[in-house]
Each structure stands twice: as structure tokens, then as C-alpha cells.
Amino acid sequence: MNYRVPQPVPQVILDDVRGAQKMLSGVSRVTPMEGSRHLSSLTGSPVHFKCENLQRTGSFKLRGAYVRIAGLRPEQRAAGVVAASAGNHAQGVALASSLLGVRSTVFMPVGAPLPKVAATQEYGAEVRLHGEVVDETLAAAQEYADRTGAEFIHPFDHRDIIAGQGTVGLEILEQCPEVRTILVGIGGGGLAAGVAVAVKALRPDVKVIGVQAAGAAAYPPSLKVGHPVSVDNPTTMADGIKVGRPGDVPFKIIGELLDDVRTVSEDALSSALLLCLERAKMVVEPAGCSPVAALLSEPELYGGGPVVAVLSGGNVDPLLLQRILRHGMAAAGRYLSLRLRVTDRPGALAGLLGVLSATDANVLDVSHVRTDPRLGLTEVEVELHLETKGPEHCAEVARSLHSAGYAVIG
């Protein structure tokens, strides 16, 4: 879909962000900064979390949405606003509209998580489910705007949105003046662009680094050719940064001001989410964990001074969270799956489980296969799923089985 962006692409400057900060006073929260001992020890530099997962509506999106809607003319407010989103932007627009007394309609994909749909409705928006993917939802919202005259509130491709998100950068400089590097996730680019505008104007020595999911990384190829290009079928668990094409307005800013854009794997994202839960006691959605994933993936790159990782949101569907936790534990070596063959006789399974019990591995599941034609007449294949304490424990389990005479076949 081609978004309607004014030409030439408008600029966003520090005064815009400072104006947004005044407008947001008493509306958005100045979210806390929390230290991470574990990541600090990995990187050799102090690491802090900017906790936008604790913002009203559970993400930074309220900031930009409020500034954008507050800037509408009276006749535009009277016509209402419309937005399209799978979650965070929807909730930001819904609450901002309610606070400003503006009627809002939000289009969400048919498969949007029920908690996010319910929250958007509770914040005061009329929710319409349309489309299987966000591009279809965006098209429906734009058609509604054309038909009704409602103002379309884009999630990232507008200067007011970027100015509002940039207030995160001002708060970081106030809360951690010694910061040397800021890591921020990138989807369409609104948050990263806003943070870069604020930080580079006041502290050009501070590095601002964007982080994208490898399966939805539209910025690296776009920056390489000098203009936004689309990624076909972006795929990632981090739906908050699952955007197929950079926004025109943030792309120009990011191309000029960001120091680098790095990508992270799905394993790194799930491990980062698990770390936030276990070590920081923070519920953070996969998109919000992307800066943490970057720190986990290449900690040696961040040893040059204090680092701030922006945890951009905490709205994660419980069912998705359950799957991600399993994935994260597997990526961290906390699960071990084994297949081996034993003699099909009474007591054989008990003997195997006794060996595992001695290693302190927790058996989650056991299954028998007796009908595989590759098995001998007196053989049975046993598949085991174990919970372990990490990679070293996995290796210990494997050694114990080998010493006991068991041959692991998979």
C-alpha cells in the first residue's frame, strides 16, 4: 500500500519534540529507568532499561497519538479519527481520542488478540475487524477516511507522531545524562526517528542504534539503496515491529541521524523476553525486547559506556507469551529432546528414568514407538522431552546416558 505522505517530506526538529513534551505533560507518564546487572556484566558497561512497557496503554504509542490528535483543527476533530493497528497504536489512538473528546474508529485484523481488541474498546474506540494482514486493515481504514472525512492517524508516518515519540529521547537524556548508546526497536521507524531527532540535537556524541527482527528487516536494504523498499512477507513473532516498508518521513530522519541498524534472530528475541521476565521481572512484548536481543547477541559491541535499551511495549497476548516462553527456554538450552532405543522388556524404561533422575533432569514427556520397521524385534524407541538447567546440564545428561550404555539417535 502507498501511504499518503506530504511532498516534500516534512522535517522534524528539536523544537517540535520539546513542544510535544509540553503537550504531554500530565497525559503520558515519565516512565522509569531500571538497571540490569546481568546485561551490565555481559557488556562491561552499565545497561539501563527505559520502561515504556509501563507507559499508559502499555506502550510508547500514546505519546505520538495524543500529539497528532491534539494538533487537529476543530473541524477535523468534529469529523472524528480513524486508525489501523494490530494492538499498540490502536490503544494509543483510542485513549488519546477519549482524553481529547474526539470520536475514534479503529480497524484491527480479524486475528487480532482478544485482549488487545477488548482494551481498545475499553479506551473508547469503535473497533472494526477487517483483513487478515495489517496492509488489508490499513487499506480499509484509509477507505473509511475517504468516505467519511475522518482524519487518518498513521502509526508512524507523520511529523507529529514522530515528535511525540521523540519525548522518549528527552527523558532518557534527563534520566541518564551519562548515556553513550541508545538501542531502540524499529518497525516503521517513528520511535527511532523521534529519539534520534531529540538525542542528536542535544548530544551528537551519543550513538542511536536501531534494531529490527531479521525476518522483517526493511531498513537495511532501504538504507543501502537510499529510499524505502518493501520486504515481501515479513515474518517475526515481534508483531509490533513487523512492518514491510519504512515510512517516508521517519526514513529520511533515520538515514541522516541513526548510527546503525542491526538485526536479531527469533531465538534472540525469545531469549530476551525470557531474560526480562526472569531477571528484570518485566513483562515485555517481543518488539519491546529487540534492544535486549541485540545486547544478548553481540554484547562485546557495547562496552564503550552506559547503554539504554528502550523497552517499547508490554502488550503481549497470553497465548503468544506461552509459546514464546517455550521457544525462549529451548533457545537458552533449558529444554532437551532425545530419541534413543532400549530393549523392550519390563523395567527398561524405569532404568532409563533412573539414570535421568540421577542427573536432576525433569522429564516433561515420554513416548514409545514400537511399530517403526527400522526397529529390531526386541527394541522400542523412546522419545523424551526434558527440562534442564542450561547447555552445560544438557551435556551432562548426554554424558550420563552414554556412560550408562544408551545410544542417543536423535
CSV table of C-alpha atoms in Angstrom, one decimal:
chain,number,residue,atom,x,y,z
A,1,MET,CA,0.0,0.0,0.0
A,2,ASN,CA,1.2,3.5,-0.8
A,3,TYR,CA,0.7,5.8,2.2
A,4,ARG,CA,-0.2,9.4,1.5
A,5,VAL,CA,2.7,11.5,2.6
A,6,PRO,CA,3.1,15.2,2.0
A,7,GLN,CA,5.8,16.1,-0.5
A,8,PRO,CA,8.5,17.1,0.1
A,9,VAL,CA,8.9,15.0,3.2
A,10,PRO,CA,8.5,17.3,6.2
A,11,GLN,CA,11.2,17.8,8.7
A,12,VAL,CA,11.0,17.2,12.5
A,13,ILE,CA,13.3,19.3,14.7
A,14,LEU,CA,14.1,19.5,18.4
A,15,ASP,CA,11.6,22.4,19.0
A,16,ASP,CA,8.8,20.0,17.7
A,17,VAL,CA,9.8,17.4,20.3
A,18,ARG,CA,10.0,20.0,23.1
A,19,GLY,CA,6.6,21.3,22.1
A,20,ALA,CA,5.3,17.7,22.2
A,21,GLN,CA,6.8,17.2,25.7
A,22,LYS,CA,4.9,20.3,27.0
A,23,MET,CA,1.7,19.0,25.4
A,24,LEU,CA,2.1,15.6,27.0
A,25,SER,CA,2.7,16.9,30.5
A,26,GLY,CA,0.1,15.3,32.7
A,27,VAL,CA,-1.0,12.9,29.9
A,28,SER,CA,1.8,10.4,29.4
A,29,ARG,CA,4.0,9.1,32.2
A,30,VAL,CA,7.7,9.8,32.6
A,31,THR,CA,8.5,6.1,32.6
A,32,PRO,CA,11.2,4.8,35.0
A,33,MET,CA,14.7,3.8,34.2
A,34,GLU,CA,15.8,0.4,35.6
A,35,GLY,CA,19.3,-1.1,35.7
A,36,SER,CA,20.2,-4.6,34.5
A,37,ARG,CA,23.1,-6.2,36.4
A,38,HIS,CA,23.1,-9.3,34.1
A,39,LEU,CA,23.5,-7.3,30.9
A,40,SER,CA,25.9,-4.9,32.5
A,41,SER,CA,28.2,-7.9,33.3
A,42,LEU,CA,27.9,-9.2,29.8
A,43,THR,CA,28.7,-5.9,28.1
A,44,GLY,CA,31.2,-4.5,30.6
A,45,SER,CA,29.1,-1.2,30.6
A,46,PRO,CA,26.2,-0.1,32.7
A,47,VAL,CA,22.9,-1.1,31.0
A,48,HIS,CA,19.6,0.5,31.8
A,49,PHE,CA,16.1,-0.2,30.6
A,50,LYS,CA,13.8,2.7,29.6
A,51,CYS,CA,10.5,1.1,30.6
A,52,GLU,CA,7.9,2.2,28.1
A,53,ASN,CA,6.2,-1.1,28.8
A,54,LEU,CA,4.9,0.7,31.9
A,55,GLN,CA,3.5,3.6,29.9
A,56,ARG,CA,-0.3,4.2,29.8
A,57,THR,CA,-1.8,1.7,27.4
A,58,GLY,CA,1.3,-0.4,27.8
A,59,SER,CA,3.5,1.2,25.1
A,60,PHE,CA,5.0,4.5,23.9
A,61,LYS,CA,2.3,4.9,21.2
A,62,LEU,CA,0.1,7.1,23.4
A,63,ARG,CA,2.7,9.9,23.1
A,64,GLY,CA,2.6,10.3,19.3
A,65,ALA,CA,-1.1,9.6,19.0
A,66,TYR,CA,-2.0,12.3,21.5
A,67,VAL,CA,0.2,14.9,19.9
A,68,ARG,CA,-1.2,14.1,16.5
A,69,ILE,CA,-4.8,14.3,17.5
A,70,ALA,CA,-4.3,17.3,19.7
A,71,GLY,CA,-2.9,19.2,16.7
A,72,LEU,CA,-6.1,18.7,14.6
A,73,ARG,CA,-8.2,21.7,13.7
A,74,PRO,CA,-11.7,21.9,15.3
A,75,GLU,CA,-13.5,20.8,12.1
A,76,GLN,CA,-11.1,17.8,11.8
A,77,ARG,CA,-11.8,16.8,15.4
A,78,ALA,CA,-15.5,17.1,14.7
A,79,ALA,CA,-15.2,14.6,11.8
A,80,GLY,CA,-13.5,12.0,14.1
A,81,VAL,CA,-10.4,10.0,13.6
A,82,VAL,CA,-9.7,6.5,12.2
A,83,ALA,CA,-6.6,4.3,12.6
A,84,ALA,CA,-5.5,0.8,11.7
A,85,SER,CA,-3.4,-1.4,14.1
A,86,ALA,CA,-3.0,-4.9,15.5
A,87,GLY,CA,-2.6,-3.5,19.0
A,88,ASN,CA,-0.4,-0.8,20.5
A,89,HIS,CA,-1.3,2.1,18.1
A,90,ALA,CA,-4.9,1.1,18.4
A,91,GLN,CA,-4.9,1.5,22.1
A,92,GLY,CA,-2.9,4.8,21.9
A,93,VAL,CA,-5.3,6.3,19.5
A,94,ALA,CA,-8.3,5.1,21.5
A,95,LEU,CA,-7.1,6.6,24.8
A,96,ALA,CA,-5.8,9.8,23.2
A,97,SER,CA,-9.1,10.4,21.4
A,98,SER,CA,-11.1,9.8,24.6
A,99,LEU,CA,-8.9,12.2,26.6
A,100,LEU,CA,-9.4,14.9,23.9
A,101,GLY,CA,-13.2,14.2,23.3
A,102,VAL,CA,-12.8,13.0,19.8
A,103,ARG,CA,-14.7,10.1,18.3
A,104,SER,CA,-12.4,7.3,17.1
A,105,THR,CA,-12.8,4.2,14.9
A,106,VAL,CA,-10.0,1.6,14.9
A,107,PHE,CA,-9.7,-1.1,12.3
A,108,MET,CA,-7.9,-4.2,13.5
A,109,PRO,CA,-7.1,-7.5,11.7
A,110,VAL,CA,-9.6,-10.3,12.1
A,111,GLY,CA,-7.0,-12.4,14.0
A,112,ALA,CA,-6.0,-9.6,16.5
A,113,PRO,CA,-5.6,-11.0,20.0
A,114,LEU,CA,-8.8,-10.6,22.0
A,115,PRO,CA,-7.2,-8.8,25.0
A,116,LYS,CA,-6.0,-6.1,22.6
A,117,VAL,CA,-9.4,-5.7,21.0
A,118,ALA,CA,-11.1,-5.5,24.4
A,119,ALA,CA,-8.6,-2.9,25.7
A,120,THR,CA,-9.1,-0.8,22.6
A,121,GLN,CA,-12.8,-0.8,23.1
A,122,GLU,CA,-12.5,-0.1,26.8
A,123,TYR,CA,-10.4,3.0,25.9
A,124,GLY,CA,-13.4,4.3,24.0
A,125,ALA,CA,-12.8,3.4,20.3
A,126,GLU,CA,-15.3,1.7,18.0
A,127,VAL,CA,-13.4,-1.4,16.8
A,128,ARG,CA,-14.0,-2.9,13.3
A,129,LEU,CA,-12.3,-6.2,12.4
A,130,HIS,CA,-11.2,-6.3,8.8
A,131,GLY,CA,-8.5,-8.1,6.8
A,132,GLU,CA,-6.1,-11.0,7.6
A,133,VAL,CA,-3.0,-8.8,7.4
A,134,VAL,CA,-2.2,-5.3,8.5
A,135,ASP,CA,-1.9,-4.0,4.9
A,136,GLU,CA,-5.6,-5.0,4.3
A,137,THR,CA,-6.6,-3.4,7.6
A,138,LEU,CA,-4.8,-0.1,6.6
A,139,ALA,CA,-6.5,-0.1,3.3
A,140,ALA,CA,-9.9,-0.4,4.9
A,141,ALA,CA,-9.1,2.4,7.4
A,142,GLN,CA,-8.0,4.7,4.5
A,143,GLU,CA,-11.1,3.9,2.6
A,144,TYR,CA,-13.2,4.7,5.6
A,145,ALA,CA,-11.4,8.0,6.0
A,146,ASP,CA,-12.0,8.9,2.3
A,147,ARG,CA,-15.7,8.0,2.6
A,148,THR,CA,-16.5,9.7,5.9
A,149,GLY,CA,-14.0,12.5,6.2
A,150,ALA,CA,-12.5,11.1,9.4
A,151,GLU,CA,-8.8,12.0,9.9
A,152,PHE,CA,-6.5,9.1,9.3
A,153,ILE,CA,-3.9,8.7,12.1
A,154,HIS,CA,-1.0,6.9,10.7
A,155,PRO,CA,1.1,4.8,13.2
A,156,PHE,CA,4.5,6.3,12.3
A,157,ASP,CA,4.5,8.3,9.0
A,158,HIS,CA,3.7,11.8,10.3
A,159,ARG,CA,5.8,14.5,11.8
A,160,ASP,CA,3.5,15.0,14.9
A,161,ILE,CA,3.7,11.2,15.6
A,162,ILE,CA,7.5,11.3,15.4
A,163,ALA,CA,7.7,14.5,17.6
A,164,GLY,CA,5.6,12.7,20.3
A,165,GLN,CA,7.7,9.6,20.2
A,166,GLY,CA,10.8,11.8,20.5
A,167,THR,CA,9.9,12.7,24.0
A,168,VAL,CA,11.2,9.3,25.0
A,169,GLY,CA,14.7,10.6,23.9
A,170,LEU,CA,14.4,13.7,26.0
A,171,GLU,CA,13.5,11.7,29.1
A,172,ILE,CA,16.5,9.4,28.5
A,173,LEU,CA,18.9,12.3,28.5
A,174,GLU,CA,17.3,13.7,31.6
A,175,GLN,CA,17.3,10.4,33.5
A,176,CYS,CA,20.7,9.1,32.3
A,177,PRO,CA,22.9,12.1,31.2
A,178,GLU,CA,26.0,9.9,31.0
A,179,VAL,CA,24.4,7.6,28.3
A,180,ARG,CA,26.7,6.7,25.4
A,181,THR,CA,24.5,4.4,23.4
A,182,ILE,CA,20.7,4.1,22.9
A,183,LEU,CA,19.1,1.0,21.4
A,184,VAL,CA,15.6,1.2,20.1
A,185,GLY,CA,13.5,-1.2,18.1
A,186,ILE,CA,12.4,-0.2,14.5
A,187,GLY,CA,9.2,-1.2,12.7
A,188,GLY,CA,8.0,1.7,10.5
A,189,GLY,CA,10.6,4.0,12.2
A,190,GLY,CA,8.5,6.5,14.2
A,191,LEU,CA,10.1,5.9,17.6
A,192,ALA,CA,13.6,5.6,16.4
A,193,ALA,CA,13.3,8.7,14.3
A,194,GLY,CA,11.9,10.7,17.2
A,195,VAL,CA,14.5,9.6,19.6
A,196,ALA,CA,17.3,10.3,17.1
A,197,VAL,CA,15.9,13.9,16.5
A,198,ALA,CA,15.9,14.7,20.2
A,199,VAL,CA,19.2,13.0,21.2
A,200,LYS,CA,21.3,14.0,18.2
A,201,ALA,CA,20.3,17.7,18.6
A,202,LEU,CA,21.4,17.8,22.2
A,203,ARG,CA,24.0,15.1,22.4
A,204,PRO,CA,25.5,14.3,19.0
A,205,ASP,CA,28.1,12.1,20.7
A,206,VAL,CA,25.5,9.6,21.8
A,207,LYS,CA,25.1,6.7,19.4
A,208,VAL,CA,21.5,5.8,18.5
A,209,ILE,CA,21.2,2.3,17.1
A,210,GLY,CA,18.0,0.8,15.6
A,211,VAL,CA,17.2,-2.9,16.0
A,212,GLN,CA,15.0,-4.9,13.6
A,213,ALA,CA,13.8,-8.5,13.5
A,214,ALA,CA,15.8,-10.3,10.8
A,215,GLY,CA,12.6,-11.7,9.2
A,216,ALA,CA,11.1,-8.2,8.9
A,217,ALA,CA,14.1,-6.0,8.3
A,218,ALA,CA,13.1,-3.5,5.7
A,219,TYR,CA,15.5,-0.7,6.8
A,220,PRO,CA,18.9,-2.3,5.9
A,221,PRO,CA,18.1,-2.8,2.2
A,222,SER,CA,16.2,0.6,2.1
A,223,LEU,CA,19.2,2.5,3.5
A,224,LYS,CA,21.5,0.7,1.1
A,225,VAL,CA,19.6,2.0,-2.0
A,226,GLY,CA,18.7,5.3,-0.5
A,227,HIS,CA,14.9,5.0,-0.5
A,228,PRO,CA,12.2,2.9,1.2
A,229,VAL,CA,11.7,-0.5,-0.3
A,230,SER,CA,9.3,-3.3,0.8
A,231,VAL,CA,10.1,-6.6,2.3
A,232,ASP,CA,7.8,-9.4,1.0
A,233,ASN,CA,6.0,-11.4,3.6
A,234,PRO,CA,7.7,-10.1,6.7
A,235,THR,CA,7.8,-12.8,9.3
A,236,THR,CA,8.5,-12.4,13.0
A,237,MET,CA,7.0,-13.1,16.4
A,238,ALA,CA,7.6,-9.3,17.2
A,239,ASP,CA,4.3,-8.0,15.7
A,240,GLY,CA,5.0,-4.5,17.0
A,241,ILE,CA,7.9,-4.1,14.5
A,242,LYS,CA,6.5,-6.4,11.8
A,243,VAL,CA,6.4,-3.7,9.1
A,244,GLY,CA,7.1,-4.4,5.5
A,245,ARG,CA,8.1,-0.9,4.3
A,246,PRO,CA,9.7,2.0,6.2
A,247,GLY,CA,7.7,5.2,6.5
A,248,ASP,CA,8.8,8.1,4.2
A,249,VAL,CA,9.0,10.6,7.0
A,250,PRO,CA,11.0,8.5,9.5
A,251,PHE,CA,13.2,7.0,6.8
A,252,LYS,CA,14.6,10.4,5.9
A,253,ILE,CA,15.4,11.1,9.6
A,254,ILE,CA,16.8,7.7,10.2
A,255,GLY,CA,19.0,7.8,7.1
A,256,GLU,CA,20.5,11.1,8.3
A,257,LEU,CA,20.8,10.6,12.1
A,258,LEU,CA,20.9,6.9,13.1
A,259,ASP,CA,24.4,5.4,13.6
A,260,ASP,CA,23.4,1.9,12.7
A,261,VAL,CA,20.6,-0.6,12.2
A,262,ARG,CA,21.1,-4.1,13.4
A,263,THR,CA,19.0,-7.3,13.1
A,264,VAL,CA,18.2,-10.0,15.6
A,265,SER,CA,17.0,-13.6,15.3
A,266,GLU,CA,13.8,-15.1,16.6
A,267,ASP,CA,15.9,-17.1,19.1
A,268,ALA,CA,17.4,-13.9,20.4
A,269,LEU,CA,14.0,-12.3,20.7
A,270,SER,CA,12.6,-15.1,22.7
A,271,SER,CA,15.7,-15.4,24.9
A,272,ALA,CA,15.4,-11.6,25.5
A,273,LEU,CA,11.8,-11.9,26.6
A,274,LEU,CA,12.7,-14.7,29.0
A,275,LEU,CA,15.5,-12.6,30.4
A,276,CYS,CA,13.2,-9.7,31.0
A,277,LEU,CA,10.8,-11.9,32.9
A,278,GLU,CA,13.3,-13.8,34.9
A,279,ARG,CA,15.9,-11.2,35.7
A,280,ALA,CA,14.2,-7.9,35.4
A,281,LYS,CA,10.7,-9.0,36.5
A,282,MET,CA,9.3,-7.2,33.4
A,283,VAL,CA,6.6,-8.2,31.1
A,284,VAL,CA,7.8,-7.0,27.7
A,285,GLU,CA,6.4,-7.9,24.3
A,286,PRO,CA,8.8,-9.3,21.6
A,287,ALA,CA,9.1,-6.0,19.8
A,288,GLY,CA,10.0,-4.3,23.0
A,289,CYS,CA,12.6,-6.9,23.7
A,290,SER,CA,14.5,-6.3,20.4
A,291,PRO,CA,17.1,-4.0,22.0
A,292,VAL,CA,17.7,-6.6,24.7
A,293,ALA,CA,18.1,-9.2,22.0
A,294,ALA,CA,20.8,-7.1,20.3
A,295,LEU,CA,22.7,-6.8,23.6
A,296,LEU,CA,22.5,-10.6,24.1
A,297,SER,CA,23.5,-11.3,20.5
A,298,GLU,CA,26.7,-9.1,20.5
A,299,PRO,CA,27.4,-7.9,24.0
A,300,GLU,CA,31.0,-7.1,23.0
A,301,LEU,CA,29.9,-4.2,20.8
A,302,TYR,CA,28.5,-2.2,23.7
A,303,GLY,CA,31.5,-1.8,26.1
A,304,GLY,CA,32.0,1.9,25.4
A,305,GLY,CA,29.9,3.4,28.2
A,306,PRO,CA,26.4,3.4,29.6
A,307,VAL,CA,23.7,1.8,27.4
A,308,VAL,CA,20.0,2.5,27.4
A,309,ALA,CA,17.7,-0.1,25.9
A,310,VAL,CA,14.2,1.1,25.2
A,311,LEU,CA,11.5,-1.5,26.2
A,312,SER,CA,8.9,0.0,23.9
A,313,GLY,CA,5.9,-2.0,25.0
A,314,GLY,CA,4.5,-4.7,27.2
A,315,ASN,CA,1.2,-5.8,25.4
A,316,VAL,CA,1.7,-9.4,24.7
A,317,ASP,CA,-1.1,-11.9,24.2
A,318,PRO,CA,-1.0,-14.6,27.0
A,319,LEU,CA,-1.2,-17.4,24.5
A,320,LEU,CA,1.6,-16.0,22.4
A,321,LEU,CA,3.6,-15.4,25.6
A,322,GLN,CA,3.2,-19.1,26.5
A,323,ARG,CA,4.6,-20.2,23.1
A,324,ILE,CA,7.4,-17.6,23.2
A,325,LEU,CA,8.5,-18.8,26.7
A,326,ARG,CA,8.8,-22.3,25.5
A,327,HIS,CA,10.8,-21.1,22.5
A,328,GLY,CA,13.0,-19.0,24.7
A,329,MET,CA,13.7,-21.8,27.1
A,330,ALA,CA,14.6,-24.1,24.2
A,331,ALA,CA,16.9,-21.4,22.7
A,332,ALA,CA,18.5,-21.0,26.1
A,333,GLY,CA,19.2,-24.7,26.4
A,334,ARG,CA,16.6,-25.2,29.1
A,335,TYR,CA,14.8,-28.0,27.1
A,336,LEU,CA,16.3,-31.1,25.7
A,337,SER,CA,14.6,-33.6,23.3
A,338,LEU,CA,16.1,-37.0,22.9
A,339,ARG,CA,15.4,-40.2,21.0
A,340,LEU,CA,17.0,-43.5,21.9
A,341,ARG,CA,16.4,-47.2,21.6
A,342,VAL,CA,16.1,-49.6,24.5
A,343,THR,CA,15.4,-53.3,24.9
A,344,ASP,CA,11.6,-53.9,25.0
A,345,ARG,CA,11.4,-55.7,28.4
A,346,PRO,CA,9.9,-54.9,31.8
A,347,GLY,CA,11.9,-52.4,33.8
A,348,ALA,CA,13.8,-51.0,30.8
A,349,LEU,CA,12.0,-47.6,30.9
A,350,ALA,CA,12.4,-47.5,34.7
A,351,GLY,CA,16.1,-48.0,34.4
A,352,LEU,CA,16.4,-45.2,31.8
A,353,LEU,CA,14.4,-42.8,34.0
A,354,GLY,CA,16.6,-43.7,36.9
A,355,VAL,CA,19.7,-42.5,35.0
A,356,LEU,CA,17.9,-39.3,34.2
A,357,SER,CA,16.8,-38.8,37.8
A,358,ALA,CA,20.4,-39.0,38.9
A,359,THR,CA,21.2,-36.1,36.6
A,360,ASP,CA,18.4,-34.0,38.2
A,361,ALA,CA,16.7,-33.5,34.7
A,362,ASN,CA,13.0,-33.1,34.9
A,363,VAL,CA,11.1,-35.4,32.5
A,364,LEU,CA,8.2,-33.5,30.8
A,365,ASP,CA,7.0,-36.1,28.4
A,366,VAL,CA,7.8,-39.7,27.3
A,367,SER,CA,6.5,-41.5,24.3
A,368,HIS,CA,7.1,-45.1,23.0
A,369,VAL,CA,7.3,-46.2,19.3
A,370,ARG,CA,7.1,-50.0,18.7
A,371,THR,CA,5.9,-50.1,15.1
A,372,ASP,CA,8.8,-48.5,13.2
A,373,PRO,CA,10.1,-51.0,10.7
A,374,ARG,CA,13.7,-49.9,11.4
A,375,LEU,CA,13.4,-51.3,15.0
A,376,GLY,CA,14.6,-54.7,15.9
A,377,LEU,CA,12.3,-57.4,17.2
A,378,THR,CA,13.2,-56.7,20.8
A,379,GLU,CA,13.7,-52.9,20.5
A,380,VAL,CA,11.5,-49.9,21.4
A,381,GLU,CA,12.2,-46.3,20.6
A,382,VAL,CA,11.7,-43.8,23.4
A,383,GLU,CA,11.3,-40.1,22.8
A,384,LEU,CA,12.0,-37.9,25.8
A,385,HIS,CA,11.4,-34.2,26.5
A,386,LEU,CA,13.4,-32.9,29.4
A,387,GLU,CA,13.6,-29.6,31.3
A,388,THR,CA,17.2,-28.8,32.1
A,389,LYS,CA,19.3,-26.0,33.7
A,390,GLY,CA,21.1,-24.9,30.6
A,391,PRO,CA,23.6,-26.1,28.0
A,392,GLU,CA,26.1,-27.5,30.5
A,393,HIS,CA,23.4,-29.5,32.1
A,394,CYS,CA,22.3,-30.8,28.7
A,395,ALA,CA,25.8,-32.0,28.0
A,396,GLU,CA,25.9,-33.7,31.5
A,397,VAL,CA,22.7,-35.6,30.7
A,398,ALA,CA,24.1,-36.8,27.4
A,399,ARG,CA,27.3,-38.0,29.1
A,400,SER,CA,25.4,-39.8,31.8
A,401,LEU,CA,23.3,-41.7,29.2
A,402,HIS,CA,26.3,-42.6,27.2
A,403,SER,CA,28.1,-43.9,30.3
A,404,ALA,CA,25.0,-46.0,31.1
A,405,GLY,CA,25.2,-47.6,27.7
A,406,TYR,CA,22.4,-45.8,25.9
A,407,ALA,CA,22.9,-44.7,22.3
A,408,VAL,CA,21.2,-41.4,21.5
A,409,ILE,CA,19.9,-41.5,17.9
A,410,GLY,CA,18.3,-38.0,17.7
